[in-house]
CSV table of C-alpha atoms and ligand atoms in Angstrom, one decimal:
chain,number,residue,atom,x,y,z
A,1,MET,CA,-24.7,18.8,-22.7
A,2,SER,CA,-24.9,15.1,-22.1
A,3,GLY,CA,-27.5,13.4,-24.5
A,4,GLN,CA,-26.6,10.3,-26.4
A,5,LEU,CA,-23.1,10.0,-28.1
A,6,GLY,CA,-22.9,8.9,-31.6
A,7,THR,CA,-21.8,5.4,-32.1
A,8,LEU,CA,-19.5,3.7,-34.5
A,9,GLU,CA,-22.4,2.0,-36.4
A,10,ASP,CA,-23.7,5.4,-37.1
A,11,LEU,CA,-20.7,6.0,-39.3
A,12,PRO,CA,-20.3,4.9,-42.9
A,13,GLN,CA,-18.3,1.6,-43.7
A,14,ASP,CA,-15.9,3.3,-45.9
A,15,TYR,CA,-15.4,6.2,-43.7
A,16,ARG,CA,-14.5,3.6,-40.7
A,17,ALA,CA,-12.1,1.5,-42.9
A,18,ALA,CA,-10.5,4.9,-44.1
A,19,MET,CA,-9.8,5.8,-40.6
A,20,THR,CA,-8.4,2.4,-39.5
A,21,ALA,CA,-6.1,2.6,-42.4
A,22,ALA,CA,-5.1,5.8,-41.2
A,23,GLY,CA,-4.2,4.7,-37.7
A,24,VAL,CA,-7.0,7.0,-36.3
A,25,ALA,CA,-10.3,6.2,-34.3
A,26,PRO,CA,-13.3,8.4,-33.3
A,27,LEU,CA,-13.1,9.2,-29.7
A,28,TRP,CA,-16.8,9.9,-29.1
A,29,PRO,CA,-18.2,6.3,-29.5
A,30,MET,CA,-15.5,5.5,-26.6
A,31,MET,CA,-15.9,8.6,-24.6
A,32,ARG,CA,-18.1,7.2,-21.7
A,33,ASN,CA,-15.6,4.1,-21.5
A,34,VAL,CA,-12.5,6.4,-20.9
A,35,LEU,CA,-14.4,8.8,-18.8
A,36,PRO,CA,-17.3,7.4,-17.1
A,37,HIS,CA,-19.8,9.9,-15.6
A,38,GLY,CA,-19.4,10.6,-11.7
A,39,ALA,CA,-17.2,7.6,-10.7
A,40,PRO,CA,-14.7,5.4,-12.2
A,41,LYS,CA,-16.2,2.0,-13.6
A,42,PRO,CA,-13.3,-0.4,-12.2
A,43,VAL,CA,-12.3,-3.8,-14.1
A,44,THR,CA,-11.1,-5.0,-10.9
A,45,GLN,CA,-13.7,-7.3,-9.1
A,46,PRO,CA,-13.7,-8.3,-5.3
A,47,GLY,CA,-11.5,-11.2,-4.6
A,48,HIS,CA,-11.1,-13.6,-1.6
A,49,TRP,CA,-8.2,-16.3,-1.4
A,50,ALA,CA,-8.8,-18.6,1.5
A,51,TYR,CA,-5.2,-19.6,2.8
A,52,ASP,CA,-6.7,-23.3,3.2
A,53,ALA,CA,-7.2,-23.4,-0.8
A,54,VAL,CA,-3.9,-21.6,-1.8
A,55,ARG,CA,-1.6,-23.6,0.6
A,56,PRO,CA,-1.7,-27.0,-0.7
A,57,LEU,CA,-1.1,-25.6,-4.3
A,58,LEU,CA,1.7,-23.7,-3.1
A,59,MET,CA,3.5,-26.5,-1.2
A,60,ARG,CA,2.8,-28.8,-4.5
A,61,ALA,CA,4.8,-26.0,-6.3
A,62,GLY,CA,7.5,-26.6,-3.9
A,63,GLU,CA,7.6,-30.5,-5.2
A,64,LEU,CA,7.2,-29.6,-8.8
A,65,THR,CA,9.5,-26.7,-9.2
A,66,PRO,CA,12.9,-26.4,-7.6
A,67,VAL,CA,13.5,-22.8,-6.8
A,68,GLU,CA,16.5,-22.7,-9.1
A,69,LYS,CA,13.8,-23.1,-12.0
A,70,ALA,CA,11.6,-20.6,-10.4
A,71,GLU,CA,13.8,-17.5,-9.4
A,72,ARG,CA,10.9,-16.8,-6.9
A,73,ARG,CA,8.3,-19.7,-6.4
A,74,VAL,CA,5.3,-17.7,-6.2
A,75,LEU,CA,1.3,-18.3,-6.9
A,76,VAL,CA,-0.1,-15.0,-8.1
A,77,LEU,CA,-3.6,-14.0,-6.9
A,78,SER,CA,-5.5,-13.2,-10.0
A,79,ASP,CA,-8.1,-10.3,-10.1
A,80,PRO,CA,-11.4,-12.2,-10.9
A,81,GLY,CA,-12.3,-9.0,-13.1
A,82,ARG,CA,-9.2,-9.6,-15.2
A,83,GLY,CA,-9.7,-13.5,-15.3
A,84,PRO,CA,-7.4,-16.4,-14.9
A,85,GLY,CA,-3.7,-15.6,-15.3
A,86,ALA,CA,-3.9,-12.1,-14.4
A,87,MET,CA,-0.7,-10.9,-12.9
A,88,GLN,CA,-2.4,-8.4,-10.7
A,89,ALA,CA,-5.1,-8.4,-7.8
A,90,THR,CA,-6.3,-4.5,-8.3
A,91,ALA,CA,-5.2,-1.8,-10.8
A,92,THR,CA,-1.9,-1.4,-9.1
A,93,ILE,CA,-1.4,-4.0,-6.6
A,94,TYR,CA,0.2,-7.3,-7.5
A,95,LEU,CA,-0.3,-10.0,-4.6
A,96,GLY,CA,1.4,-13.2,-4.6
A,97,MET,CA,2.1,-16.1,-2.1
A,98,GLN,CA,5.8,-16.9,-1.8
A,99,LEU,CA,7.3,-20.4,-0.7
A,100,LEU,CA,10.7,-21.0,0.3
A,101,LEU,CA,11.8,-24.5,1.7
A,102,PRO,CA,14.5,-25.2,4.5
A,103,GLY,CA,17.8,-24.8,2.9
A,104,GLU,CA,16.7,-22.9,-0.3
A,105,THR,CA,18.2,-19.4,-1.3
A,106,ALA,CA,16.3,-17.1,-3.9
A,107,PRO,CA,18.8,-15.3,-6.1
A,108,ALA,CA,19.5,-11.5,-5.6
A,109,HIS,CA,18.0,-9.2,-8.0
A,110,VAL,CA,17.1,-5.3,-8.2
A,111,HIS,CA,14.3,-4.0,-10.0
A,112,THR,CA,12.3,-1.0,-10.5
A,113,PRO,CA,8.9,-1.9,-8.8
A,114,SER,CA,8.8,-2.0,-5.0
A,115,ALA,CA,7.9,-5.0,-2.8
A,116,VAL,CA,6.5,-5.3,0.6
A,117,ARG,CA,6.4,-9.1,2.3
A,118,ILE,CA,3.9,-9.9,5.0
A,119,VAL,CA,5.0,-13.0,6.6
A,120,VAL,CA,2.4,-15.9,6.7
A,121,GLU,CA,3.9,-18.9,8.3
A,122,GLY,CA,7.2,-20.4,9.3
A,123,GLU,CA,10.3,-19.7,11.1
A,124,GLY,CA,13.9,-19.2,10.2
A,125,GLY,CA,13.3,-17.1,6.8
A,126,TYR,CA,15.2,-14.0,6.1
A,127,THR,CA,15.6,-11.2,3.3
A,128,VAL,CA,18.6,-9.3,2.4
A,129,VAL,CA,18.0,-5.8,1.4
A,130,ASP,CA,21.1,-3.8,0.3
A,131,GLY,CA,23.4,-6.0,2.4
A,132,GLU,CA,20.8,-5.7,5.7
A,133,LYS,CA,19.8,-8.9,7.0
A,134,LEU,CA,16.1,-9.2,7.8
A,135,PRO,CA,14.7,-12.2,10.0
A,136,MET,CA,11.1,-12.7,9.1
A,137,GLN,CA,8.6,-13.7,11.6
A,138,ALA,CA,4.9,-14.2,11.3
A,139,GLY,CA,3.1,-11.2,10.7
A,140,ASP,CA,6.3,-8.9,9.8
A,141,LEU,CA,6.3,-6.3,7.4
A,142,VAL,CA,9.3,-6.2,5.4
A,143,LEU,CA,9.9,-3.7,2.6
A,144,THR,CA,11.9,-4.2,-0.6
A,145,PRO,CA,11.8,-0.5,-2.4
A,146,GLY,CA,12.4,-0.3,-6.1
A,147,GLY,CA,16.3,-0.1,-6.6
A,148,ASP,CA,17.2,-2.1,-3.6
A,149,TRP,CA,19.2,-5.5,-4.1
A,150,HIS,CA,17.3,-8.2,-2.2
A,151,ASP,CA,17.7,-12.1,-1.9
A,152,HIS,CA,15.9,-14.6,0.3
A,153,GLY,CA,17.0,-17.4,2.5
A,154,HIS,CA,15.8,-20.1,4.8
A,155,GLU,CA,17.8,-21.4,8.2
A,156,GLY,CA,14.8,-23.0,9.7
A,157,THR,CA,13.3,-26.5,9.4
A,158,GLU,CA,9.7,-26.0,8.0
A,159,PRO,CA,8.3,-24.2,5.1
A,160,VAL,CA,8.2,-20.6,5.1
A,161,ILE,CA,5.5,-18.7,3.2
A,162,TRP,CA,4.8,-15.0,2.6
A,163,LEU,CA,2.7,-12.8,1.2
A,164,ASP,CA,4.1,-10.4,-1.6
A,165,ALA,CA,2.5,-7.2,-2.4
A,166,LEU,CA,4.3,-5.1,-5.3
A,167,ASP,CA,3.3,-1.9,-7.3
A,168,LEU,CA,4.2,-4.3,-10.3
A,169,PRO,CA,1.1,-3.3,-12.4
A,170,VAL,CA,2.1,0.5,-12.2
A,171,PHE,CA,5.6,-0.3,-13.7
A,172,VAL,CA,3.9,-2.7,-16.2
A,173,GLN,CA,1.8,0.2,-17.2
A,174,LEU,CA,4.7,2.5,-17.3
A,175,GLU,CA,6.6,0.2,-19.4
A,176,GLY,CA,9.2,0.5,-16.8
A,177,SER,CA,9.5,-2.9,-15.1
A,178,TYR,CA,12.9,-4.7,-15.4
A,179,ALA,CA,15.3,-6.2,-13.1
A,180,VAL,CA,19.0,-6.7,-13.0
A,181,GLU,CA,20.5,-9.9,-11.3
A,182,GLY,CA,23.6,-10.5,-9.5
A,183,PRO,CA,25.6,-12.6,-6.8
A,184,LEU,CA,24.1,-13.3,-3.5
A,185,GLN,CA,24.8,-10.2,-1.1
A,186,ALA,CA,27.2,-10.0,1.8
A,187,GLN,CA,25.4,-9.7,4.7
A,188,ARG,CA,26.5,-6.9,7.3
A,189,ASN,CA,27.1,-8.6,10.6
A,190,ARG,CA,24.7,-6.4,13.0
A,191,PRO,CA,21.0,-6.5,13.8
A,192,ASP,CA,18.7,-4.6,11.4
A,193,ALA,CA,17.7,-1.1,11.9
A,194,ALA,CA,14.5,-2.1,13.4
A,195,ALA,CA,16.9,-3.4,16.4
A,196,VAL,CA,19.3,-0.5,16.3
A,197,GLU,CA,18.5,2.8,15.2
A,198,TYR,CA,14.6,2.7,15.2
A,199,LEU,CA,14.4,0.4,18.4
A,200,SER,CA,12.0,2.6,20.1
A,201,ALA,CA,9.1,4.4,18.6
A,202,GLY,CA,9.7,8.4,19.0
A,203,LEU,CA,13.4,8.0,18.8
A,204,VAL,CA,15.7,8.3,15.8
A,205,PRO,CA,19.3,8.8,15.4
A,206,SER,CA,20.4,12.6,16.0
A,207,ARG,CA,19.1,15.1,13.1
A,208,GLN,CA,22.4,16.7,13.1
A,209,ARG,CA,23.3,13.8,10.9
A,210,ALA,CA,20.1,13.7,9.0
A,211,ALA,CA,21.7,14.4,5.8
A,212,GLN,CA,23.0,10.8,6.2
A,213,ALA,CA,19.7,9.2,6.7
A,214,ARG,CA,18.7,6.6,4.0
A,215,ARG,CA,15.8,7.1,1.8
A,216,TYR,CA,14.3,3.8,3.3
A,217,PRO,CA,15.7,3.9,6.9
A,218,LEU,CA,13.2,1.0,8.3
A,219,ILE,CA,13.0,-2.0,6.3
A,220,ARG,CA,11.4,-4.4,8.9
A,221,TYR,CA,8.3,-3.6,11.1
A,222,PRO,CA,8.2,-6.4,13.7
A,223,TRP,CA,4.4,-7.7,14.0
A,224,ALA,CA,5.1,-8.2,17.8
A,225,ARG,CA,5.4,-4.4,18.0
A,226,THR,CA,2.4,-3.8,15.6
A,227,GLU,CA,0.3,-6.1,17.7
A,228,ALA,CA,1.1,-4.4,21.0
A,229,ALA,CA,0.5,-0.9,19.8
A,230,LEU,CA,-3.0,-1.9,18.3
A,231,ARG,CA,-3.9,-3.5,21.6
A,232,ALA,CA,-3.1,-0.5,23.6
A,233,LEU,CA,-4.8,1.6,21.0
A,234,ALA,CA,-7.8,-0.7,21.4
A,235,ALA,CA,-7.9,-0.7,25.0
A,236,HIS,CA,-7.3,3.2,25.3
A,237,GLY,CA,-7.9,4.9,22.2
A,238,GLY,CA,-11.6,5.6,22.1
A,239,ASP,CA,-12.4,4.0,18.5
A,240,PRO,CA,-13.8,0.7,18.5
A,241,VAL,CA,-11.7,-0.3,15.5
A,242,ALA,CA,-7.9,0.6,16.0
A,243,GLU,CA,-5.8,1.3,12.6
A,244,LEU,CA,-2.1,2.2,12.5
A,245,ASP,CA,-0.2,3.5,9.6
A,246,TYR,CA,3.2,2.1,8.7
A,247,ILE,CA,5.4,5.2,8.1
A,248,ASN,CA,9.0,5.9,7.2
A,249,PRO,CA,10.2,7.2,10.9
A,250,GLU,CA,12.5,9.8,9.5
A,251,THR,CA,10.0,11.7,7.2
A,252,GLY,CA,6.6,10.5,8.7
A,253,ALA,CA,5.6,9.7,5.0
A,254,ASP,CA,4.1,6.3,3.9
A,255,VAL,CA,6.7,3.6,3.6
A,256,LEU,CA,6.7,3.5,-0.3
A,257,PRO,CA,5.9,5.9,-2.9
A,258,THR,CA,3.1,4.1,-4.5
A,259,LEU,CA,1.6,1.8,-1.7
A,260,GLY,CA,0.7,2.2,1.4
A,261,PHE,CA,-0.1,-0.3,4.6
A,262,THR,CA,-1.9,-0.1,7.7
A,263,ALA,CA,-2.5,-2.8,10.6
A,264,MET,CA,-6.1,-2.9,12.0
A,265,HIS,CA,-7.5,-4.4,15.1
A,266,LEU,CA,-11.5,-5.5,14.8
A,267,PRO,CA,-12.6,-6.6,18.0
A,268,ALA,CA,-15.3,-9.6,18.1
A,269,GLY,CA,-18.7,-8.4,17.2
A,270,VAL,CA,-17.6,-5.0,16.0
A,271,THR,CA,-18.5,-3.8,12.3
A,272,SER,CA,-16.3,-1.3,10.6
A,273,ALA,CA,-17.8,0.8,7.7
A,274,PRO,CA,-15.0,2.9,6.3
A,275,PRO,CA,-15.8,5.8,3.9
A,276,LEU,CA,-15.8,4.9,-0.1
A,277,ARG,CA,-12.1,5.4,-1.1
A,278,SER,CA,-10.7,6.2,-4.4
A,279,ALA,CA,-7.9,3.8,-3.5
A,280,SER,CA,-7.9,0.1,-4.6
A,281,GLN,CA,-7.2,-2.1,-1.5
A,282,ALA,CA,-6.2,-5.6,-0.2
A,283,PHE,CA,-6.7,-7.0,3.2
A,284,HIS,CA,-4.6,-10.0,4.6
A,285,VAL,CA,-5.7,-11.6,7.6
A,286,VAL,CA,-3.0,-12.0,10.4
A,287,ALA,CA,-5.3,-13.7,13.0
A,288,GLY,CA,-8.8,-14.2,13.8
A,289,ARG,CA,-12.1,-14.5,11.8
A,290,GLY,CA,-14.7,-12.5,10.4
A,291,GLU,CA,-16.8,-11.6,7.2
A,292,SER,CA,-16.5,-8.7,4.9
A,293,VAL,CA,-19.0,-7.4,2.3
A,294,VAL,CA,-17.3,-6.0,-0.5
A,295,ASN,CA,-19.5,-4.2,-3.2
A,296,GLY,CA,-22.5,-6.7,-2.1
A,297,GLN,CA,-20.1,-9.7,-2.1
A,298,ARG,CA,-19.8,-11.6,1.3
A,299,PHE,CA,-16.5,-13.2,2.0
A,300,ALA,CA,-16.2,-15.1,5.3
A,301,TRP,CA,-12.4,-15.0,6.3
A,302,GLY,CA,-10.2,-16.8,8.5
A,303,PRO,CA,-6.5,-16.7,9.7
A,304,LYS,CA,-4.1,-15.8,6.8
A,305,ASP,CA,-6.9,-15.3,4.2
A,306,THR,CA,-6.7,-12.3,1.8
A,307,PHE,CA,-9.2,-10.4,0.0
A,308,THR,CA,-9.6,-7.4,-2.2
A,309,ALA,CA,-11.6,-4.4,-2.9
A,310,PRO,CA,-11.9,-2.2,-6.1
A,311,VAL,CA,-11.5,1.5,-6.1
A,312,PHE,CA,-14.5,3.1,-4.4
A,313,ALA,CA,-15.9,-0.1,-3.1
A,314,GLU,CA,-18.7,-0.2,-0.4
A,315,LEU,CA,-17.3,-2.1,2.4
A,316,THR,CA,-18.0,-3.6,5.8
A,317,HIS,CA,-15.9,-5.9,8.1
A,318,THR,CA,-17.2,-7.6,11.0
A,319,ALA,CA,-15.1,-9.8,13.3
A,320,THR,CA,-16.7,-12.9,14.8
A,321,GLU,CA,-13.3,-13.5,16.7
A,322,ASP,CA,-10.9,-10.7,17.6
A,323,ALA,CA,-9.1,-10.3,14.2
A,324,PHE,CA,-5.8,-8.4,13.2
A,325,LEU,CA,-5.7,-7.4,9.5
A,326,VAL,CA,-2.9,-5.7,7.5
A,327,ARG,CA,-4.6,-3.3,4.8
A,328,ILE,CA,-2.7,-2.6,1.7
A,329,HIS,CA,-3.9,0.5,-0.6
A,330,ASP,CA,-2.6,2.9,-3.1
A,331,ARG,CA,-3.5,5.9,-1.7
A,332,PRO,CA,0.2,7.2,-1.7
A,333,LEU,CA,0.5,6.9,-5.6
A,334,GLN,CA,-3.1,8.6,-6.1
A,335,GLU,CA,-2.2,11.5,-3.7
A,336,LYS,CA,1.1,12.0,-5.8
A,337,LEU,CA,-1.4,12.4,-8.8
A,338,GLY,CA,-3.3,14.8,-6.9
A,339,TYR,CA,-6.3,12.6,-7.2
A,340,TYR,CA,-7.2,10.8,-3.8
A,341,GLU,CA,-10.7,10.9,-2.4
A,342,GLU,CA,-13.0,9.8,0.1
A,343,ARG,CA,-16.7,9.9,-0.1
A,344,ALA,CA,-19.6,9.3,2.6
A,345,ARG,CA,-21.5,6.2,2.3
B,401,1HN,C1,10.2,-10.3,-6.8
B,401,1HN,O1,11.2,-9.8,-6.8
B,401,1HN,C2,9.7,-11.0,-5.6
B,401,1HN,O2,12.0,-10.7,-4.8
B,401,1HN,C3,8.8,-11.6,-5.4
B,401,1HN,O3,10.7,-12.2,-3.6
B,401,1HN,C4,7.7,-11.5,-6.4
B,401,1HN,C5,7.1,-10.6,-8.5
B,401,1HN,C6,7.0,-9.9,-9.7
B,401,1HN,C7,8.4,-9.2,-9.9
B,401,1HN,C8,9.4,-9.3,-8.9
B,401,1HN,C9,10.8,-11.3,-4.7
B,401,1HN,C10,7.8,-10.8,-7.4
B,401,1HN,C11,9.2,-10.3,-7.7
């Protein structure tokens, strides 16, 4: 097989014009673009967004654009491979930094894509998801599954900033992305499920009533518990790099149908060299410093920075200070497509 495939230029001009007029195009000149040999050729390029660079721009957005004029006041992290204005960070992952100022509310809506918030800074922010009020503290991971109503509010005194991760590019590709707006939600007058039904790992409400379990029973994953779990695993787990998957406590499945999340601990001085993965990935630094090399590009990162890796990226992470990262990936979607792969380096 193989050999050189014919090009468009091989074909007579009148034939090319006739194909265009008929609304058809020859596959063979494009075959290697849509089906490269051996491995995908991602459009996505590695990206690194230093918080020190993004934060002042976000604060300026707070002065320039009232939340009423923004619905969501967000600066989107644009994939360098797709260029300025790109509304995505990888093929499947949208990332944005959102600012809410004291006293502001972001109106309620519901949409087809799913979102996850990772709280970056500030006290007193909250999200309401289907009537459940979720307090937001630095490092907390809060889900907004597609189809769930959500609005945001801020009862504190300093700006609140969080990182939004959505499967928006998937829904745009499906031509399935849309939202419905509504009034702010009535809030149930009780703590959220992280403080009630799922207060303690390994305990869930009795399965006799499992039929009543919600599809997304746990919405908030408090950072304090995640960090404690990572520290225990780091001390006693045996692996120098501790990594925990965020899961649905009723099913053990990834927290969303499309996107998965892990929390990682990298001790100072340790280098992690994971296998090449078919998933695209983003990393958000909750605390600590270090550097990562993504396909040969070196990123020195500090607290609250975010960086990305395309599919099958060759990656190494080295912490220079004890570091905690959240990893975002699209393995759940790829597995549903029967596709997810890992390759040895
Ligand atoms: C959205 O609903 C939020 O609810 C944030 O905070 C970012 C980006 C695209 C589409 C919907 C939010 C979003 C979004």
